Every structure is written in C-alpha cells, then in structure tokens.
Coordinates of C-alpha atoms in Angstrom, one line a residue:
M26 CA -41.3 31.9 -40.1
A27 CA -44.1 29.5 -40.7
S28 CA -42.0 27.3 -43.0
I29 CA -39.3 26.9 -40.3
L30 CA -41.8 26.0 -37.6
A31 CA -43.4 23.5 -39.9
K32 CA -40.2 21.6 -40.5
K33 CA -39.4 18.5 -38.4
P34 CA -36.5 19.0 -36.0
K35 CA -34.4 16.3 -37.8
K36 CA -34.7 18.0 -41.1
M37 CA -33.9 21.4 -39.9
K38 CA -30.6 23.0 -40.9
L39 CA -28.2 24.5 -38.4
K40 CA -28.7 28.0 -39.8
E41 CA -32.4 27.8 -39.4
L42 CA -31.9 26.5 -35.8
K43 CA -29.8 29.6 -35.2
T44 CA -32.6 31.8 -36.6
L45 CA -35.1 30.2 -34.1
G46 CA -32.7 31.2 -31.2
Q47 CA -32.3 34.8 -32.4
Q48 CA -36.1 35.1 -32.8
L49 CA -36.6 33.8 -29.3
L50 CA -34.3 36.3 -27.8
S51 CA -35.7 39.2 -29.7
S52 CA -39.3 39.1 -28.9
R53 CA -41.8 37.3 -26.7
A54 CA -43.9 36.9 -29.8
H55 CA -41.6 34.0 -30.9
I56 CA -41.9 32.1 -27.5
N57 CA -43.2 29.1 -29.4
N58 CA -39.5 28.6 -30.7
L59 CA -38.7 27.5 -27.0
P60 CA -40.2 24.0 -27.3
L61 CA -38.5 23.5 -30.7
L62 CA -35.1 24.4 -29.3
L63 CA -35.7 22.1 -26.3
G64 CA -36.2 19.2 -28.8
F65 CA -32.6 19.4 -29.9
I66 CA -31.2 19.0 -26.3
S67 CA -30.9 15.3 -26.7
P68 CA -28.1 12.6 -26.7
S69 CA -29.3 11.5 -30.2
S70 CA -28.9 15.0 -31.6
P71 CA -25.7 16.0 -33.5
P72 CA -23.3 18.0 -31.2
P73 CA -23.5 21.2 -33.3
Y74 CA -27.3 21.2 -33.0
V75 CA -27.1 20.6 -29.2
L76 CA -24.5 23.4 -28.8
E77 CA -26.5 25.9 -30.8
S78 CA -29.7 25.2 -29.0
L79 CA -27.9 25.4 -25.6
L80 CA -26.5 28.8 -26.4
S81 CA -29.9 30.2 -27.2
L82 CA -31.7 28.6 -24.3
Q83 CA -29.1 29.6 -21.7
S84 CA -29.2 33.3 -22.9
F85 CA -33.0 33.2 -22.7
F86 CA -33.5 31.6 -19.3
T87 CA -30.7 33.6 -17.7
T88 CA -32.7 36.8 -18.2
V89 CA -36.1 35.5 -17.0
L90 CA -35.1 33.0 -14.4
A91 CA -35.1 35.4 -11.4
D92 CA -38.8 36.4 -12.0
L93 CA -40.1 32.7 -12.3
P94 CA -42.3 31.2 -9.7
P95 CA -41.2 28.2 -7.7
S96 CA -41.2 24.8 -9.3
Q97 CA -44.3 22.7 -9.4
S98 CA -42.4 19.9 -7.7
S99 CA -41.6 22.0 -4.7
K100 CA -43.2 20.5 -1.6
K101 CA -43.3 23.9 0.2
R102 CA -44.6 26.0 -2.7
P103 CA -46.5 29.1 -1.3
R104 CA -50.2 29.2 -1.7
I105 CA -51.5 31.3 -4.6
D106 CA -54.9 33.0 -4.7
D107 CA -57.4 31.9 -7.4
S108 CA -57.4 35.5 -8.8
A109 CA -53.6 35.3 -9.3
K110 CA -53.9 31.9 -10.9
Q111 CA -56.1 33.5 -13.6
D112 CA -53.6 36.2 -14.3
P113 CA -52.2 35.7 -17.9
E114 CA -48.7 36.9 -16.8
F115 CA -48.7 34.3 -14.0
I116 CA -49.8 31.5 -16.4
Y117 CA -47.1 32.5 -18.7
R118 CA -44.3 32.5 -16.1
T119 CA -45.5 29.2 -14.7
W120 CA -45.3 27.7 -18.2
L121 CA -41.7 29.0 -18.5
R122 CA -40.9 27.5 -15.1
S123 CA -42.0 24.1 -16.4
K124 CA -40.0 24.6 -19.5
F125 CA -36.9 25.4 -17.5
D126 CA -37.5 22.3 -15.3
E127 CA -37.6 20.3 -18.6
F128 CA -34.4 22.0 -19.8
V129 CA -32.6 21.0 -16.7
T130 CA -33.8 17.5 -17.0
L131 CA -32.6 17.4 -20.7
L132 CA -29.2 18.9 -19.8
I133 CA -28.7 16.1 -17.2
E134 CA -29.8 13.4 -19.5
V135 CA -27.2 14.5 -22.1
L136 CA -24.5 14.9 -19.4
I137 CA -24.7 11.4 -18.2
S138 CA -25.3 9.8 -21.6
P139 CA -22.4 7.6 -22.7
D140 CA -22.8 8.7 -26.2
T141 CA -22.0 12.3 -25.4
E142 CA -18.6 13.6 -26.6
D143 CA -16.2 14.8 -23.8
A144 CA -15.9 18.3 -25.2
L145 CA -19.6 18.8 -25.4
R146 CA -20.0 17.4 -21.9
E147 CA -17.6 19.9 -20.5
I148 CA -19.5 22.8 -22.1
L149 CA -22.8 21.4 -20.9
L150 CA -21.5 21.1 -17.3
D151 CA -20.3 24.7 -17.3
S152 CA -23.7 25.9 -18.5
F153 CA -25.5 23.9 -15.9
M154 CA -23.3 25.2 -13.2
E155 CA -24.0 28.8 -14.3
F156 CA -27.7 28.0 -13.6
V157 CA -26.7 26.6 -10.2
K158 CA -24.9 29.9 -9.6
L159 CA -27.5 32.4 -10.8
G160 CA -30.8 30.4 -10.8
N161 CA -31.9 31.2 -7.2
G162 CA -31.7 34.9 -7.0
G163 CA -27.8 34.9 -6.7
S164 CA -27.7 32.2 -4.1
F165 CA -26.7 28.7 -4.7
Y166 CA -29.4 26.7 -6.5
S167 CA -29.1 23.5 -4.5
S168 CA -32.1 21.7 -5.7
I169 CA -31.0 21.3 -9.3
Y170 CA -27.4 20.6 -8.1
H171 CA -28.7 17.7 -6.0
K172 CA -30.6 16.4 -9.1
L173 CA -27.3 16.4 -11.0
L174 CA -25.5 14.4 -8.3
R175 CA -28.4 12.0 -7.9
S176 CA -28.4 11.3 -11.7
I177 CA -24.7 10.7 -11.7
V178 CA -24.8 8.3 -8.7
N179 CA -27.9 6.4 -10.0
S180 CA -26.7 6.2 -13.6
P181 CA -26.6 2.6 -14.8
T182 CA -23.3 3.3 -16.7
P183 CA -20.0 4.8 -15.4
V184 CA -19.6 8.5 -15.8
D185 CA -16.0 8.9 -14.7
F186 CA -15.2 11.9 -17.0
L187 CA -18.1 13.9 -15.6
S188 CA -17.1 13.1 -12.1
E189 CA -13.5 14.0 -12.8
L190 CA -14.6 17.2 -14.4
L191 CA -16.8 18.2 -11.6
A192 CA -14.1 17.6 -9.0
L193 CA -11.4 19.3 -11.0
K194 CA -13.2 22.5 -11.9
Y195 CA -15.8 23.2 -9.0
F196 CA -14.7 21.4 -5.8
K197 CA -12.4 24.3 -5.1
Y198 CA -15.4 26.4 -4.2
I199 CA -16.6 26.1 -0.6
D200 CA -20.4 26.3 -1.3
V201 CA -20.1 23.5 -3.9
R202 CA -18.4 21.3 -1.4
Y203 CA -20.9 22.1 1.2
F204 CA -24.0 21.3 -0.9
T205 CA -22.1 18.2 -2.2
F206 CA -21.8 16.8 1.3
I207 CA -25.5 17.4 1.9
S208 CA -26.4 15.7 -1.3
L209 CA -24.1 12.7 -0.7
E210 CA -25.5 12.3 2.7
K211 CA -29.1 12.1 1.3
L212 CA -27.9 9.7 -1.5
A213 CA -26.1 7.4 0.9
K214 CA -29.1 7.2 3.2
A215 CA -31.3 6.4 0.2
L216 CA -29.0 3.6 -0.9
D217 CA -28.9 2.2 2.6
T218 CA -32.7 2.2 2.9
K219 CA -32.9 0.5 -0.6
D220 CA -30.3 -2.1 0.4
T221 CA -32.3 -2.9 3.5
A222 CA -35.5 -3.3 1.6
D223 CA -33.8 -5.6 -1.0
D224 CA -32.4 -7.8 1.8
E225 CA -36.0 -8.2 3.3
T226 CA -37.5 -9.1 -0.1
V227 CA -34.6 -11.6 -1.1
G228 CA -35.8 -14.9 -2.3
G229 CA -37.4 -14.0 -5.6
D230 CA -35.6 -13.9 -8.9
G231 CA -31.9 -14.5 -8.4
D232 CA -30.9 -12.6 -11.7
S233 CA -32.8 -9.5 -10.7
G234 CA -31.2 -9.6 -7.2
S235 CA -27.8 -9.9 -8.7
Q236 CA -28.4 -7.0 -11.1
S237 CA -29.7 -4.9 -8.2
R238 CA -26.6 -5.7 -6.2
E239 CA -24.3 -4.7 -9.2
S240 CA -26.2 -1.5 -9.5
M241 CA -25.9 -0.8 -5.8
E242 CA -22.0 -1.4 -6.0
L243 CA -21.7 0.9 -8.9
S244 CA -23.5 3.7 -7.1
I245 CA -21.3 3.1 -4.1
H246 CA -18.2 3.4 -6.3
K247 CA -19.4 6.8 -7.6
I248 CA -20.2 8.1 -4.2
H249 CA -16.8 7.1 -3.0
Y250 CA -15.1 8.7 -5.9
I251 CA -16.9 12.0 -5.4
I252 CA -16.6 12.2 -1.6
S253 CA -12.9 11.2 -1.7
H254 CA -12.1 13.8 -4.3
I255 CA -13.5 16.7 -2.2
P256 CA -10.4 18.5 -0.8
P257 CA -10.3 19.1 2.9
L258 CA -10.9 22.6 4.1
E259 CA -7.6 24.6 4.1
G260 CA -6.3 26.4 7.0
N261 CA -7.7 29.9 7.4
D262 CA -6.7 32.6 9.7
G263 CA -10.3 33.7 10.3
K264 CA -9.9 36.9 8.4
S265 CA -9.7 35.9 4.8
E266 CA -12.8 34.9 3.0
Y267 CA -13.3 31.5 1.3
E268 CA -14.0 31.4 -2.4
M269 CA -17.6 30.9 -3.3
W270 CA -19.1 29.7 -6.6
S271 CA -22.3 31.6 -6.1
G272 CA -20.5 34.9 -5.3
S273 CA -21.8 35.1 -1.8
G274 CA -23.0 32.7 0.9
L275 CA -26.7 32.8 1.9
P276 CA -28.2 36.3 2.3
S277 CA -29.2 37.3 5.8
N278 CA -32.8 37.3 7.1
E279 CA -33.7 40.7 5.6
E280 CA -37.3 40.9 4.5
H281 CA -36.4 41.7 0.9
D282 CA -34.3 38.6 0.7
K283 CA -36.9 36.4 2.3
K284 CA -39.4 37.3 -0.5
K285 CA -37.0 36.2 -3.1
L286 CA -36.3 32.8 -1.6
S287 CA -38.9 30.1 -1.7
K288 CA -39.6 28.3 1.5
A289 CA -38.4 25.0 0.1
Q290 CA -35.0 26.6 -0.8
K291 CA -34.7 28.2 2.5
A292 CA -35.2 24.8 4.2
E293 CA -32.5 23.2 2.1
D294 CA -30.1 26.1 2.6
K295 CA -30.7 26.4 6.4
G296 CA -27.2 25.6 7.2
W297 CA -25.9 28.7 5.3
K298 CA -28.2 31.1 7.3
A299 CA -26.2 34.2 8.1
E300 CA -24.9 34.7 11.6
K301 CA -23.6 38.2 11.1
Q302 CA -26.3 40.7 10.4
T303 CA -23.9 43.4 9.5
N304 CA -21.9 41.5 6.8
N305 CA -24.9 39.4 5.5
V306 CA -22.6 36.4 5.1
L307 CA -21.1 33.7 7.3
S308 CA -17.8 34.4 9.0
P309 CA -14.8 32.1 7.9
A310 CA -14.8 30.5 11.3
S311 CA -18.6 29.6 11.1
I312 CA -18.0 28.2 7.6
A313 CA -15.2 26.0 8.8
K314 CA -17.4 24.7 11.6
K315 CA -20.4 23.9 9.4
M316 CA -18.2 22.3 6.8
K317 CA -16.7 20.0 9.3
L318 CA -20.2 19.0 10.5
K319 CA -21.4 18.3 6.9
F320 CA -18.2 16.4 6.2
T321 CA -18.8 14.2 9.1
K322 CA -22.4 13.5 8.4
A323 CA -21.5 12.6 4.7
W324 CA -18.7 10.2 5.6
I325 CA -20.7 8.5 8.3
S326 CA -23.7 7.9 6.0
F327 CA -21.4 6.5 3.4
L328 CA -19.5 4.2 5.8
R329 CA -22.9 2.7 6.9
L330 CA -23.5 1.3 3.5
T331 CA -22.5 -2.3 2.5
I332 CA -19.2 -1.3 0.8
P333 CA -17.6 -3.6 -1.8
V334 CA -14.2 -5.1 -0.9
N335 CA -12.1 -3.1 -3.2
V336 CA -13.8 0.2 -2.1
Y337 CA -13.5 -1.0 1.5
K338 CA -9.8 -1.3 1.2
E339 CA -9.4 2.0 -0.5
V340 CA -11.3 3.7 2.3
L341 CA -9.2 2.1 5.0
A342 CA -5.9 3.0 3.2
T343 CA -6.7 6.7 3.4
L344 CA -9.0 7.0 6.3
H345 CA -6.4 7.9 8.9
Q346 CA -5.1 10.8 6.8
A347 CA -7.9 12.1 4.7
V348 CA -10.9 11.6 7.0
I349 CA -10.1 11.4 10.7
P350 CA -8.3 14.7 11.0
H351 CA -11.3 16.5 9.6
L352 CA -14.1 14.9 11.5
S353 CA -16.0 16.9 14.1
N354 CA -15.9 13.8 16.5
P355 CA -13.5 11.1 15.2
I356 CA -14.5 8.6 18.0
I357 CA -17.8 7.9 16.1
L358 CA -15.7 5.8 13.7
C359 CA -14.9 3.3 16.6
D360 CA -17.6 0.8 15.6
F361 CA -16.6 0.8 11.9
L362 CA -12.9 0.3 12.7
T363 CA -13.4 -2.3 15.4
K364 CA -15.5 -4.3 13.1
S365 CA -12.9 -3.9 10.3
Y366 CA -10.1 -4.9 12.7
D367 CA -12.0 -8.0 13.8
I368 CA -12.3 -9.2 10.1
G369 CA -8.7 -10.4 10.0
G370 CA -6.2 -10.6 7.2
V371 CA -5.2 -7.6 5.1
V372 CA -8.4 -5.7 6.1
S373 CA -7.3 -5.8 9.8
V374 CA -3.8 -4.6 8.8
M375 CA -5.2 -1.6 7.0
A376 CA -7.6 -0.7 9.8
L377 CA -4.8 -0.7 12.3
S378 CA -3.6 2.8 11.4
S379 CA -6.8 4.5 12.0
L380 CA -7.7 2.4 15.1
F381 CA -4.2 3.3 16.6
I382 CA -5.0 7.0 16.1
L383 CA -8.3 6.7 17.9
M384 CA -6.7 4.9 20.7
T385 CA -3.6 7.1 21.2
Q386 CA -5.3 10.5 20.4
H387 CA -8.9 10.3 21.1
G388 CA -9.1 8.0 24.2
L389 CA -10.7 4.9 22.6
E390 CA -10.6 1.8 24.7
Y391 CA -10.3 -1.5 22.9
P392 CA -9.7 -4.5 25.4
N393 CA -8.8 -7.1 22.8
F394 CA -6.6 -5.0 20.8
Y395 CA -3.3 -6.9 21.6
E396 CA -5.0 -10.2 21.2
K397 CA -6.1 -9.3 17.6
L398 CA -2.7 -7.8 17.0
Y399 CA -0.9 -11.0 18.1
A400 CA -3.2 -13.0 15.7
L401 CA -2.1 -10.9 12.7
L402 CA 1.5 -12.1 13.1
S403 CA 1.8 -14.7 10.2
P404 CA 4.2 -15.3 7.4
S405 CA 1.8 -13.7 4.9
I406 CA 2.1 -10.3 6.6
F407 CA 5.7 -10.1 5.4
M408 CA 4.4 -10.1 1.8
A409 CA 1.5 -7.7 2.3
K410 CA 1.4 -4.4 0.4
H411 CA 1.0 -2.3 3.4
R412 CA 3.5 -4.2 5.6
A413 CA 5.8 -1.2 6.0
K414 CA 3.2 0.8 7.9
F415 CA 2.1 -2.3 9.8
F416 CA 5.5 -3.0 11.2
Q417 CA 6.0 0.7 12.2
L418 CA 2.6 0.6 14.1
L419 CA 3.5 -2.7 15.6
D420 CA 6.6 -1.2 17.1
S421 CA 4.7 1.7 18.4
C422 CA 2.1 -0.5 20.0
L423 CA 4.8 -2.4 21.8
K424 CA 6.6 0.7 23.1
S425 CA 4.6 1.2 26.3
P426 CA 6.6 0.3 29.4
L427 CA 3.3 -0.7 31.1
L428 CA 3.1 -3.7 28.7
P429 CA 2.9 -7.0 30.7
A430 CA 6.1 -9.2 30.6
Y431 CA 4.1 -12.2 29.2
L432 CA 2.7 -10.2 26.4
A433 CA 6.0 -8.7 25.4
A434 CA 7.6 -12.2 25.6
A435 CA 4.7 -13.6 23.4
F436 CA 5.3 -11.0 20.7
A437 CA 9.1 -11.6 20.8
K438 CA 8.7 -15.4 20.7
K439 CA 6.2 -15.2 17.9
L440 CA 8.4 -12.9 15.8
S441 CA 11.4 -15.3 16.5
R442 CA 9.4 -18.3 15.3
L443 CA 8.4 -16.5 12.2
S444 CA 12.0 -15.7 11.3
I445 CA 12.4 -19.3 10.2
C446 CA 10.0 -19.1 7.3
V447 CA 10.2 -15.5 6.0
P448 CA 12.5 -13.9 3.4
P449 CA 15.8 -12.2 4.5
S450 CA 14.1 -8.7 4.4
G451 CA 11.5 -9.9 6.9
E452 CA 14.2 -11.3 9.2
L453 CA 15.9 -8.0 9.3
V454 CA 12.5 -6.4 10.5
I455 CA 12.1 -9.2 13.1
I456 CA 15.7 -8.7 14.5
A457 CA 15.0 -4.9 14.8
L458 CA 11.6 -5.5 16.5
I459 CA 13.0 -8.1 19.0
H460 CA 16.0 -5.6 19.6
N461 CA 13.6 -2.9 20.7
L462 CA 11.5 -5.3 22.7
L463 CA 14.4 -6.6 24.7
R464 CA 15.6 -3.0 25.3
R465 CA 12.3 -1.7 26.4
H466 CA 11.3 -4.7 28.6
P467 CA 14.4 -6.0 30.6
S468 CA 12.1 -8.6 32.3
I469 CA 12.1 -10.7 29.1
N470 CA 15.8 -10.8 28.6
C471 CA 15.8 -14.3 30.1
L472 CA 14.6 -15.4 26.6
V473 CA 18.0 -14.6 25.1
H474 CA 19.9 -17.2 27.1
K475 CA 18.1 -19.8 29.3
E476 CA 20.0 -22.8 30.8
D477 CA 18.3 -26.2 31.3
G478 CA 18.5 -25.7 35.1
D479 CA 16.6 -22.4 35.0
E480 CA 13.2 -24.0 35.8
S481 CA 10.2 -22.2 37.0
E482 CA 7.8 -23.6 39.5
E483 CA 5.5 -24.5 36.6
D484 CA 8.3 -26.4 34.9
K485 CA 9.0 -28.4 38.1
N486 CA 5.4 -29.6 38.2
D487 CA 5.4 -30.8 34.6
S488 CA 5.7 -34.5 33.6
G489 CA 9.1 -36.0 33.0
S490 CA 8.7 -36.0 29.2
E491 CA 8.5 -32.2 29.2
K492 CA 11.6 -31.9 31.3
R493 CA 13.9 -33.4 28.6
P494 CA 16.3 -31.0 27.1
G495 CA 15.4 -29.6 23.7
I496 CA 11.7 -29.3 24.5
D497 CA 10.3 -25.9 23.4
H498 CA 7.1 -25.1 25.4
F499 CA 6.1 -22.3 23.2
N500 CA 2.8 -23.1 21.3
S501 CA 2.9 -21.1 18.0
E502 CA -0.6 -22.2 17.1
E503 CA -2.2 -20.7 20.2
S504 CA -4.0 -17.5 19.5
N505 CA -4.1 -16.4 23.1
S506 CA -0.8 -14.9 24.1
I507 CA -1.3 -15.8 27.8
K508 CA -1.5 -19.5 26.9
S509 CA 1.4 -19.6 24.5
N510 CA 4.0 -20.3 27.2
A511 CA 6.4 -17.8 25.8
M512 CA 8.1 -17.1 29.1
R513 CA 9.1 -20.8 29.4
S514 CA 10.8 -20.8 26.0
S515 CA 13.8 -19.0 24.5
L516 CA 14.8 -17.2 21.3
W517 CA 16.7 -20.1 19.9
E518 CA 15.4 -19.3 16.4
I519 CA 17.4 -16.0 16.5
D520 CA 20.6 -17.8 17.3
T521 CA 20.3 -19.9 14.1
L522 CA 20.3 -16.6 12.1
R523 CA 24.0 -16.1 13.1
H524 CA 24.7 -18.7 10.4
H525 CA 22.3 -17.4 7.8
Y526 CA 23.3 -17.6 4.1
C527 CA 22.5 -13.8 3.7
P528 CA 25.3 -11.7 5.0
P529 CA 23.2 -8.7 6.1
V530 CA 21.2 -11.0 8.3
S531 CA 24.1 -12.8 10.0
R532 CA 25.7 -9.5 10.6
F533 CA 22.8 -7.7 11.9
V534 CA 21.8 -10.5 14.4
L535 CA 25.0 -9.8 16.2
S536 CA 23.5 -6.6 17.6
L537 CA 21.4 -8.8 20.1
E538 CA 24.6 -10.0 21.6
N539 CA 25.0 -6.7 23.5
D540 CA 23.6 -6.2 26.9
L541 CA 20.4 -4.4 26.0
T542 CA 19.4 -3.9 29.6
V543 CA 22.0 -1.0 29.8
R544 CA 19.8 1.6 28.1
S545 CA 22.5 4.3 28.2
K546 CA 24.8 2.3 25.9
T547 CA 22.2 1.2 23.4
T548 CA 19.7 2.9 21.2
E549 CA 16.4 1.8 19.6
M550 CA 16.3 0.5 16.1
D551 CA 14.3 2.7 13.7
I552 CA 11.8 0.2 12.1
K553 CA 11.2 2.5 9.2
D554 CA 14.7 1.7 8.0
F555 CA 13.8 -1.9 7.6
S556 CA 10.1 -2.2 7.0
S557 CA 10.2 -1.6 3.3
G558 CA 13.1 -4.1 2.5
S559 CA 13.1 -6.7 -0.2
Y560 CA 15.6 -8.8 -2.1
A561 CA 16.3 -5.9 -4.4
T562 CA 17.0 -3.5 -1.6
I563 CA 19.3 -6.0 0.2
F564 CA 21.2 -6.7 -3.1
G565 CA 21.5 -3.0 -3.6
D566 CA 23.0 -2.4 -0.2
E567 CA 25.5 -5.1 -0.7
I568 CA 26.6 -3.7 -4.0
R569 CA 27.2 -0.3 -2.6
R570 CA 28.9 -1.6 0.6
R571 CA 32.6 -0.9 0.8
V572 CA 34.5 -4.2 1.5
K573 CA 37.8 -3.9 3.3
Q574 CA 39.1 -7.4 2.6
V575 CA 38.2 -9.1 -0.7
P576 CA 38.5 -12.9 -1.0
L577 CA 40.8 -13.8 -3.8
A578 CA 41.4 -17.3 -5.5
F579 CA 45.2 -17.2 -5.8
Y580 CA 47.3 -20.2 -7.0
K581 CA 51.1 -20.4 -7.2
A582 CA 50.8 -22.9 -10.0
T583 CA 48.0 -23.4 -12.5
P584 CA 45.8 -26.1 -11.2
T585 CA 45.6 -29.3 -13.4
S586 CA 42.5 -30.8 -11.8
L587 CA 39.3 -29.5 -10.0
F588 CA 40.3 -31.4 -6.6
P589 CA 43.9 -31.8 -5.6
E590 CA 45.1 -35.3 -4.8
S591 CA 46.2 -34.3 -1.3
E592 CA 42.4 -33.8 -0.5
F593 CA 41.6 -37.4 -1.5
C594 CA 44.2 -39.6 -0.2
G595 CA 44.2 -43.1 -1.6
W596 CA 41.9 -42.1 -4.5
T597 CA 42.8 -42.0 -8.2
F598 CA 40.7 -40.0 -10.6
T599 CA 40.9 -41.5 -14.2
Y600 CA 38.6 -41.4 -17.2
E601 CA 37.4 -44.7 -18.3
G602 CA 37.3 -43.7 -21.9
S603 CA 40.9 -42.4 -22.0
N604 CA 42.4 -45.4 -23.8
E605 CA 39.6 -45.4 -26.4
I606 CA 40.3 -41.8 -27.1
K607 CA 44.0 -42.4 -27.7
E608 CA 43.2 -45.3 -30.1
Q609 CA 40.8 -43.0 -32.0
K610 CA 43.5 -40.3 -32.3
T611 CA 45.9 -42.9 -33.7
V612 CA 43.5 -44.1 -36.4
E613 CA 42.7 -40.5 -37.4
E614 CA 46.5 -39.7 -37.8
D615 CA 47.0 -42.9 -40.0
D616 CA 44.2 -41.8 -42.2
A617 CA 45.6 -38.3 -42.6
S618 CA 49.1 -39.6 -43.5
T619 CA 47.5 -42.0 -46.1
K620 CA 45.7 -39.1 -47.7
R621 CA 48.9 -37.1 -48.0
Q622 CA 50.8 -40.0 -49.7
R623 CA 47.9 -40.3 -52.3
I624 CA 48.1 -36.6 -53.0
E625 CA 51.8 -36.7 -53.6
C626 CA 51.5 -39.6 -56.0

C-alpha cells in the first residue's frame, strides 16, 4: 500500500489505479486514496485512467453525498455551533464536501476540454447528470447543473458535441428543461451586464476589445443553440404526469424534507414548491404554467443581448413558430419585432411573419406598418430566400376591405412597375397579387383602363406639360404611398406583359381582362401557388403541359436556300468566291488525271 501511494500519478499503472479505487470503497481507512484518484480526472490524463478513476469516485460519492453538509460556497449556509465545528465527524464530512466540489469542477473541466474524446465525454456527462439527479437528497441538484451550463457558455472554444449530447439525451425531461431556462436567463443577464460594462470602458486596447466581442458572440451562439433545442412543452390532458429526470419534482413543505434541503437550494428551487400537499408534487397544469413563465423569461433575456447578424436571422426565421405560441404574453416581443422591422432589407422581411401574428392575434397596433411594407417592395425581394412567405403575408396584409383606396392603388402600381425588372417567376406573383387587389378593392379598377380625358380635379390644375399624353404621374422613388400619385396613373406595365417572351406570363396576364368587380364570377388567386416559382419550375410546367396544336415546319419541296427569293424581290444572293472555287476544282481534276496517266505508263 505504501509503495502505491509513493508512486507519482503519471507512473502509476492502470491495475494499481484500480486497486486504489477498490481500497477506497472498502474502508474509510483508505480515504487518502481519494486525492490520488482525483488527480487523474484531467484532460491530460489518458482516457482509460480517467474512466477508471471516474468509476471509483462515482461509486464512492454516490453513497456518502446525502450525508454531506452544504458547500462552502453556499451563500445561505446555516450557522454551525463552535462545538459542532470541533466534531471529528463534521470535519471529515466537510472535507469530503470540498473534495466533491473539486470532483465536480474537474469533471466539467474534462467535459469542455477540446482534447477529450467524444466517447469519454458522453460517459462523463452521464455520470455528471447522475449527481444532478441524486446529489440533492433525491431532488434536482440545480447548483452544479448551472455550473455546467455556465462553463459551456463561457468556454473559449466551441463545445458543439457536448451541447448536442445534452439536448439529445436530457432535454426530454421536464425538470432539466425548467432549470435550463433558469440558468440561461441568469447567463443572458450576466452577458448583457458585461456587454454594457465593455461599452462604457471602450477606448482602450482595440485588440482586447475585439477579442472580448468575439468571446461574447461565441457565448451568444451557444446560448441560442441550447435554448433553441429545448423542445416546447407537449400537450397534456392534465391527468398524465410529465417525465422527470430527478424522479419527482420538488418535495412538499414537510418538516422532514425541509431539514434535508439547504436554504440556498430551496431558494433556487422555489419555483418547484409543491402546491398539492396530498401528492407532494406539482400538478401537470401547474408545471405547464411555470414552464411557460420560465420559457418566456429565458427568451426575453436572450433577445435583449446584442445578437450577431447570423444568429439574428436564425431567431427571426423561427420566432413565429417556435417561440411566440409558447410565450406567456407574446405582446412583450413588440419592441424587438418593431425594431427589427424598421431595420429594412432581409431582416424586415424575416420579422414580418412574427409582427403579423402579433397584429392579427394579439392586438398589436403599429401605425407605420403599411408604410414600411410599401418600402420593402424592391427588385431584390424577388431573389430573397424567404420571398415565398413574404408574398403570402403581403397578400394577407392587403386583404382587409377597410384598406384605403390610395393605399391599395399604391401597392398595385408599385407591383406593376416592378414587373418590368423582375424574372418571369416574379411577374407571375405580381399578376396574382394585382388580380386579388383589383377584386377586393373595386375602387381602384380605374387603374386598369384610363382614357386621356379621365382627368381628376388635381390633373386639371396641373401645368400644361403634365397634361401631355403619355405622362405617368406615379413616382416610384417616393417612399410615402400617399405622395406616390398612384391614383393618377394606370397599370400600363401589366399591358406590356401580354407580349412577354415567356408563354406562362403572357397567358396568365389575360386573367386581368375579366371584370373583377363581379365577385360572384371570379375567385381569388392563391399566392402560395406562385410564390416559390423560378426558371426551373416554369420550365418544368411547360414540359408537362399538354399542347393541343404543335407548330410544324412543313415544306412541299426541300428548300435550297435559307431565305426564298420571293421574300427579297430584286435581290440576288451569290457567293463572291464561287468562280474561284470552280477554277480550283478544275485544277484538282487535271492533277488527278495526270497522276493516273503516269501510273498506267
């Protein structure tokens, strides 16, 4: 035994390490083996040594953890009498607690190390989560779980595999999700405070500021990955119980349970306090309510951060489906979404889905909504990645019969002008949108056909130069739809599409020749059928289209020239080098006959 303890950890054999673990588990007399085994929980140790030490230490701490005093770092640690501090048993258990805290720290260090193998990392995570499950008297040990998440988020290197493993294996448990939301809320607030402090002290070393910003963005990436991979709470009939990792929720307020739980732990787990004294656990309805509250707080804290552009777009792309339906009060996102909508460009397009839900389902009032929507209409929107959803929402936003005539006319005219400079797939969407606008708003049907004599009072007061035929009063550069003069214009751009080179466009535009004011004889176009179009889809539709009459090139006699002489009267097409070619052929024939005569001789 003495020879084994005298050896340095690096020179110890695996068999000797296993012996140390067996001795530790067999008797308290071998407690000095505990620091030796802890020395092998390190990223630099070989995986077999880490695994062997882990098995021994996990078996040891699992049996004694329930009897250990609270951690030294606990802020609300109960007071202990001086006589109790002198008790050898208390001193021994306090020392074990410090070694367990060291063991947890070492486990996290190996978990987030980039040098750790994935197979070993999975085993370490399973062991760590076992302590989370059993280390608090049967309740969820939230303090060490928060320490793990904090280390993952603040790690200077990516730990994607660990985050994926945590989401894949443990986010199906309700209590793990609950305390994950609590931890992410704290971490997001800490990052927000740190970011504010960095902004106030800016002006020092530029390199250090850049590194700090990169570290902040990496942490935000990790928080977003974790929070976006927590599945929403499934529907529950209120009778079946949710699956818990710790076996049960938080125990009730019985005196026996109060003695087992430290005050600090009870403060952290306050949200899980039992409401039903008879069952000693939360009801499914109460769990769902508390989960929604923690979900909301975590997401709001995250959205208050200075989010990088790539993460910003990912958030907006899924916000209307993955976040808004599960918030306790979705209207609290109004500030975030209105600021996103005011940015312009693709960010505004992606924010439109969520903003539309708040306006139609949660009573959000946004006075400048249509003005911003009008400004988004540009040729680039027809090439955007999320154009399909945008066009469907645009059609929905223009569906209200209370829309003013000038606003409907402005959108119709702006779309008509865009039809000149967009691909055929975009022109099909424009025709469908204008078709629906003309059908919903009969007051703007004057744009379809306007004679030169159809002058408004405003036209009659204009100068003589503006009265000339062919003048289009519409100002496409004006961002304000009221000042665009759309009602004084016409949809002449749509008329040009009747002669478009693309057959689907020229055929589809004929639908606007019908009297759309008669709603009983017409139907609205489904924008979804056109919003995802492209050159490939148009070509595919044309290939599959059944053609009744196929144009054929039929000639009674084989043509001898590209253009017949009847089409070019008075013209003669001759080749200047035709005589030279004939002379060359004659010389070649003479040479050939001379060679034959020589051969015969």
